[in-house]
Amino acid sequence: MIARQQVGLATCTLGEVKNRADLVIFWGCNPRESHQRHQARYSASVKGQFIPEGRKGRRIVAIDVRPTSTTAAADQFIQVEPGSTFETATLLRALVAGKRIGIEEDAKVGGVPLHVWRELAEAIKAADYGVILFGLGVTHDRGHDLNVEELGALIREVNDYTRFYGLPMRGHGNVTGSNQVMGWQTGYPIAVNFNRGYPRYNPGEFSVLGLLAREEVDAAIIIATDPGAHLPGDSVAALQAIPTIYLEPHVNTTTGWATVVIPVAPAGVAAEGTFYRMDNVPLRVRKLVDSPFPSDEEVLRSIKETILHA
Amino acid sequence: MLRVTNGRVHDPGNAVAGEVRDVWLDGGKVVAEPAAEPADVATLDAAGCVVFPGGVELHSHVAGSKVNAGRIMCPEDHVDHYRCRTDVTRAGCGHTVPTTYLTGYEYARLGYTTLFEAAVPPLTARHAHEELRDIPILDTGCYTVMGNNHLVMKVLSDPDEERRAARLRDLVAWLLHATRAYAVKIVNPGGVESWKWHGGPVDLDTSVPPYGVTPRRILTGLAAAADELGLPHPVHVHLNHLGVPGNVAVTLASMQALAGRRAHFTHLQFHSYEATRSGSYASGAPAVAESINQHPEFTCDVGQLVFGPATTMTSDAPMEFRLHHLHKDKWANSDIEMESGAGVVPMRYSPRQLVNAVQWCVGLELMLLIRDPWRVFLTTDHPNAGPFVAYPMIVRLLMDREFRREWLEKLNPRVRRFTTLHELDREYTLDEIATVTRAGQARVLGLADKGHLGVGADADVAVYREQGDRERMFAAPAWVVKGGEVVVRDGEVVAAVDGRPLGVDLGDPPPLAADLAEQFESYSSVRLANYAVEDAYVPDQVLIPCAP
């Protein structure tokens, strides 16, 4: 998100990946374990309109710090040193632009010989429709949003030669939907503070970790996430020290300590709603079974109305 | 019951030109003056005011995937433009891309009560409807982009003319119904698909891969389909070569191709440039205005440039990529499978910048040279040429030639060599302003109950205090009434009622043809059964009848 606010992002929907992408680069992600249907539906074996041969019609490159099942199934695995995303993306930008690099041909960048990067840059320019699918290995590597910014700059510069796009391999159910709704209601996708009566945005300062670390939060409503499993220990301790209301369909590492747990109907199973896919395509999720529990929306509405009419 | 009394009524749809008369509102409608004074009547004393129908915006980008991409990408647009919540309004922020709630409040504060989002790809239509529902006060609808849609192009590649027309008509009805949209939008026909193949810009007769159809066939085919379905609004066309010097040629050729058919040409300012010998910009407005003047079947909106910040956003992805190269600033793009594309680039227009100055003049030239105010409408293609909050200033530019001259002095002085604006003396009347901001827009949208104050019209009224400074006058209405309720008083929102979604009544359109359904199932990333927007996204949608 922060990188998008710096350089933007050239992207496409997953159907375009399926129908057109003849070069797919998995960078710092392992969809064969994290997004198990992704390759079969969109990015590797699937037959697309202009990639009728499916897997054979695509060149697949995996860039990662360790071998994974994704790298094993790729046409090429480029094993990089941890912490080298920014450096290697910068190198690719220079190679794509035909700039003089100023290092020896046999030197290594990110632990990989220069000629490998040179060949990758040529492959990127030669593709008809290339995509980089990037994951936590990029966003949570040293440099964080700066890595994505550099990848974003690479992607847009390659568009001087061919169509070339990036898609973040997002996890967590409907995190994209949360960004979208926050975007249209508050102007900002994350880290919004309303304590002055209008939306203010400052990632870090107004992010969950920052607010909890400074003990600025005196009560929390937690929805559709499991902080006990995802937040650092200090943050969990800070949450445990204040009243918390937790909306959650399952027993997990947070339900044990939240002050109030309100069991809710799971969305897409016992409650309907809108789910924004990782490529921002909005899908309707349906209610398949009845649940004795209310939906998230019903709970929030009744809390709001109770407060309004108190 | 509500009575607006003592005001000068400007209701060009009913040939009322500034007469002092009462307007009676009841049950959400304009009603005839009751025979006897009713017991429960509230009165707005509009002495010293003009009374207009509620404003109608037929082309703006306010909701959906690309608008939100602009919001999310540009926090710098919002940080200094925020509103605290009040007892009746929610907090919001944003200048050129305001949040949905703020969008509704700001339009209402200018006297607008009806609003159309101008470009929605079918695949993300749910998103657009979700945002439109979060725009308060105004009745809203949206247009579906079809000019680069694979199913459309596949049907158009059929050599059999009759079968092609019949199949396209069914497909258009199906797409409109599936997206719960109001009109057919065409954006850079064929040009977006061409870009995905690294093709260059397309001309009217360029064959576009993969189906080998031409922009000419896309334009004429969709225009005919919209006509045959009797859609209340004709095809809404964003032509090829937007923003390129010399594009007046493709603009005039496209108009020639569509002659005899109803068509609405949008943000025509961006399509009315001659090229100078050095390849720079000169006004092509006189020729384009003349073409509109000669074709009563055409309407257009202007897309007037506003100096200052803007956020360009369009389905015309290749155009945005070209814009990005002007400043190498941030650029967002999203290719949308089988349908469309989208791009977003922030901009700043400057009066000292010759190109921007020419563009600014071209918009005003079009407004002043097109003689019939029923066929040219005031828009800024918000937020592409500038934010809609500039409307009061543009109204003043149209009504006040001295003000126009003052502004001309601030422009890059070379602009006089490339435009004729300084030679134009026309000043708009209040009736003409009422026409280009509501009456004409409602008429071309086929909204029989909007844009006028005759008995049976929707009770949407804007009351402005008469002032010599038309910018101040139109910036803060004394009252705005929506559906019979006072929503704005002295330029401030006092009630945030819900607007209603607007759609077209296509009956029960035939299902997607088997070959197209198979194509869809093979190559889309969603199942056909999950594609159409559900009723839940457009609760109580008002369906406007078609007249096939």
GROMACS .gro file of N, CA, C and O in nm, chain B residues 46 49 53 56 77 174-175 222 228 275 315 347 365 417 425 436 459-460 466 495 497 508 513 521 526:
model
  100
  356ALA      N    1  -3.824   3.226  -0.111
  356ALA     CA    2  -3.713   3.239  -0.205
  356ALA      C    3  -3.710   3.376  -0.270
  356ALA      O    4  -3.661   3.391  -0.383
  359CYS      N    5  -3.422   3.509  -0.493
  359CYS     CA    6  -3.350   3.387  -0.533
  359CYS      C    7  -3.397   3.339  -0.670
  359CYS      O    8  -3.504   3.376  -0.717
  363PRO      N    9  -3.439   2.341  -1.109
  363PRO     CA   10  -3.450   2.198  -1.076
  363PRO      C   11  -3.317   2.150  -1.016
  363PRO      O   12  -3.213   2.213  -1.036
  366VAL      N   13  -2.819   1.778  -1.241
  366VAL     CA   14  -2.802   1.642  -1.291
  366VAL      C   15  -2.663   1.630  -1.352
  366VAL      O   16  -2.627   1.705  -1.442
  387ASP      N   17  -0.367   1.396  -0.177
  387ASP     CA   18  -0.485   1.467  -0.222
  387ASP      C   19  -0.580   1.496  -0.105
  387ASP      O   20  -0.661   1.588  -0.112
  484TRP      N   21  -2.806  -0.800  -2.217
  484TRP     CA   22  -2.760  -0.892  -2.113
  484TRP      C   23  -2.653  -0.827  -2.026
  484TRP      O   24  -2.658  -0.836  -1.902
  485LEU      N   25  -2.558  -0.760  -2.089
  485LEU     CA   26  -2.450  -0.695  -2.013
  485LEU      C   27  -2.503  -0.584  -1.923
  485LEU      O   28  -2.461  -0.571  -1.808
  532LEU      N   29  -2.253  -0.062  -3.151
  532LEU     CA   30  -2.309  -0.038  -3.017
  532LEU      C   31  -2.413   0.075  -3.020
  532LEU      O   32  -2.513   0.070  -2.949
  538GLU      N   33  -3.178   0.044  -3.087
  538GLU     CA   34  -3.280  -0.058  -3.108
  538GLU      C   35  -3.340  -0.105  -2.976
  538GLU      O   36  -3.457  -0.142  -2.971
  585ALA      N   37  -0.334   1.993  -3.463
  585ALA     CA   38  -0.190   1.988  -3.438
  585ALA      C   39  -0.125   2.109  -3.505
  585ALA      O   40  -0.158   2.143  -3.618
  625SER      N   41  -1.075   0.425  -1.821
  625SER     CA   42  -1.055   0.291  -1.875
  625SER      C   43  -0.958   0.293  -1.992
  625SER      O   44  -0.921   0.190  -2.044
  657MET      N   45  -0.231   1.468  -1.180
  657MET     CA   46  -0.189   1.575  -1.270
  657MET      C   47  -0.202   1.709  -1.200
  657MET      O   48  -0.270   1.720  -1.099
  675GLU      N   49  -1.447   2.736  -2.551
  675GLU     CA   50  -1.488   2.759  -2.691
  675GLU      C   51  -1.603   2.667  -2.729
  675GLU      O   52  -1.700   2.710  -2.793
  727ARG      N   53  -0.258   3.267  -3.009
  727ARG     CA   54  -0.224   3.221  -3.144
  727ARG      C   55  -0.293   3.089  -3.177
  727ARG      O   56  -0.305   3.052  -3.294
  735ASP      N   57  -1.779   3.656  -2.755
  735ASP     CA   58  -1.844   3.747  -2.661
  735ASP      C   59  -1.966   3.687  -2.593
  735ASP      O   60  -2.024   3.749  -2.505
  746VAL      N   61  -2.771   2.357  -1.926
  746VAL     CA   62  -2.648   2.278  -1.941
  746VAL      C   63  -2.608   2.207  -1.811
  746VAL      O   64  -2.519   2.122  -1.813
  769ALA      N   65  -3.923   1.586  -0.665
  769ALA     CA   66  -3.915   1.709  -0.585
  769ALA      C   67  -3.771   1.742  -0.552
  769ALA      O   68  -3.731   1.744  -0.436
  770ASP      N   69  -3.690   1.760  -0.656
  770ASP     CA   70  -3.549   1.796  -0.642
  770ASP      C   71  -3.533   1.940  -0.689
  770ASP      O   72  -3.551   1.969  -0.808
  776GLU      N   73  -2.973   3.534  -0.580
  776GLU     CA   74  -2.926   3.619  -0.690
  776GLU      C   75  -2.808   3.703  -0.645
  776GLU      O   76  -2.816   3.773  -0.543
  805ALA      N   77  -2.942   1.759   0.616
  805ALA     CA   78  -3.002   1.625   0.626
  805ALA      C   79  -2.938   1.538   0.519
  805ALA      O   80  -2.922   1.581   0.405
  807VAL      N   81  -3.022   1.242   0.346
  807VAL     CA   82  -3.116   1.136   0.308
  807VAL      C   83  -3.043   1.036   0.217
  807VAL      O   84  -2.934   1.064   0.167
  818ASP      N   85  -3.691  -0.897  -1.918
  818ASP     CA   86  -3.610  -1.014  -1.886
  818ASP      C   87  -3.525  -1.044  -2.009
  818ASP      O   88  -3.569  -1.114  -2.098
  823ALA      N   89  -2.585  -1.596  -2.524
  823ALA     CA   90  -2.583  -1.700  -2.628
  823ALA      C   91  -2.483  -1.810  -2.591
  823ALA      O   92  -2.382  -1.784  -2.527
  831GLU      N   93  -1.696  -1.895  -1.996
  831GLU     CA   94  -1.657  -1.997  -1.897
  831GLU      C   95  -1.512  -2.042  -1.919
  831GLU      O   96  -1.441  -2.076  -1.824
  836VAL      N   97  -1.393  -1.577  -1.336
  836VAL     CA   98  -1.510  -1.605  -1.251
  836VAL      C   99  -1.608  -1.688  -1.332
  836VAL      O  100  -1.608  -1.685  -1.455
   0.00000   0.00000   0.00000
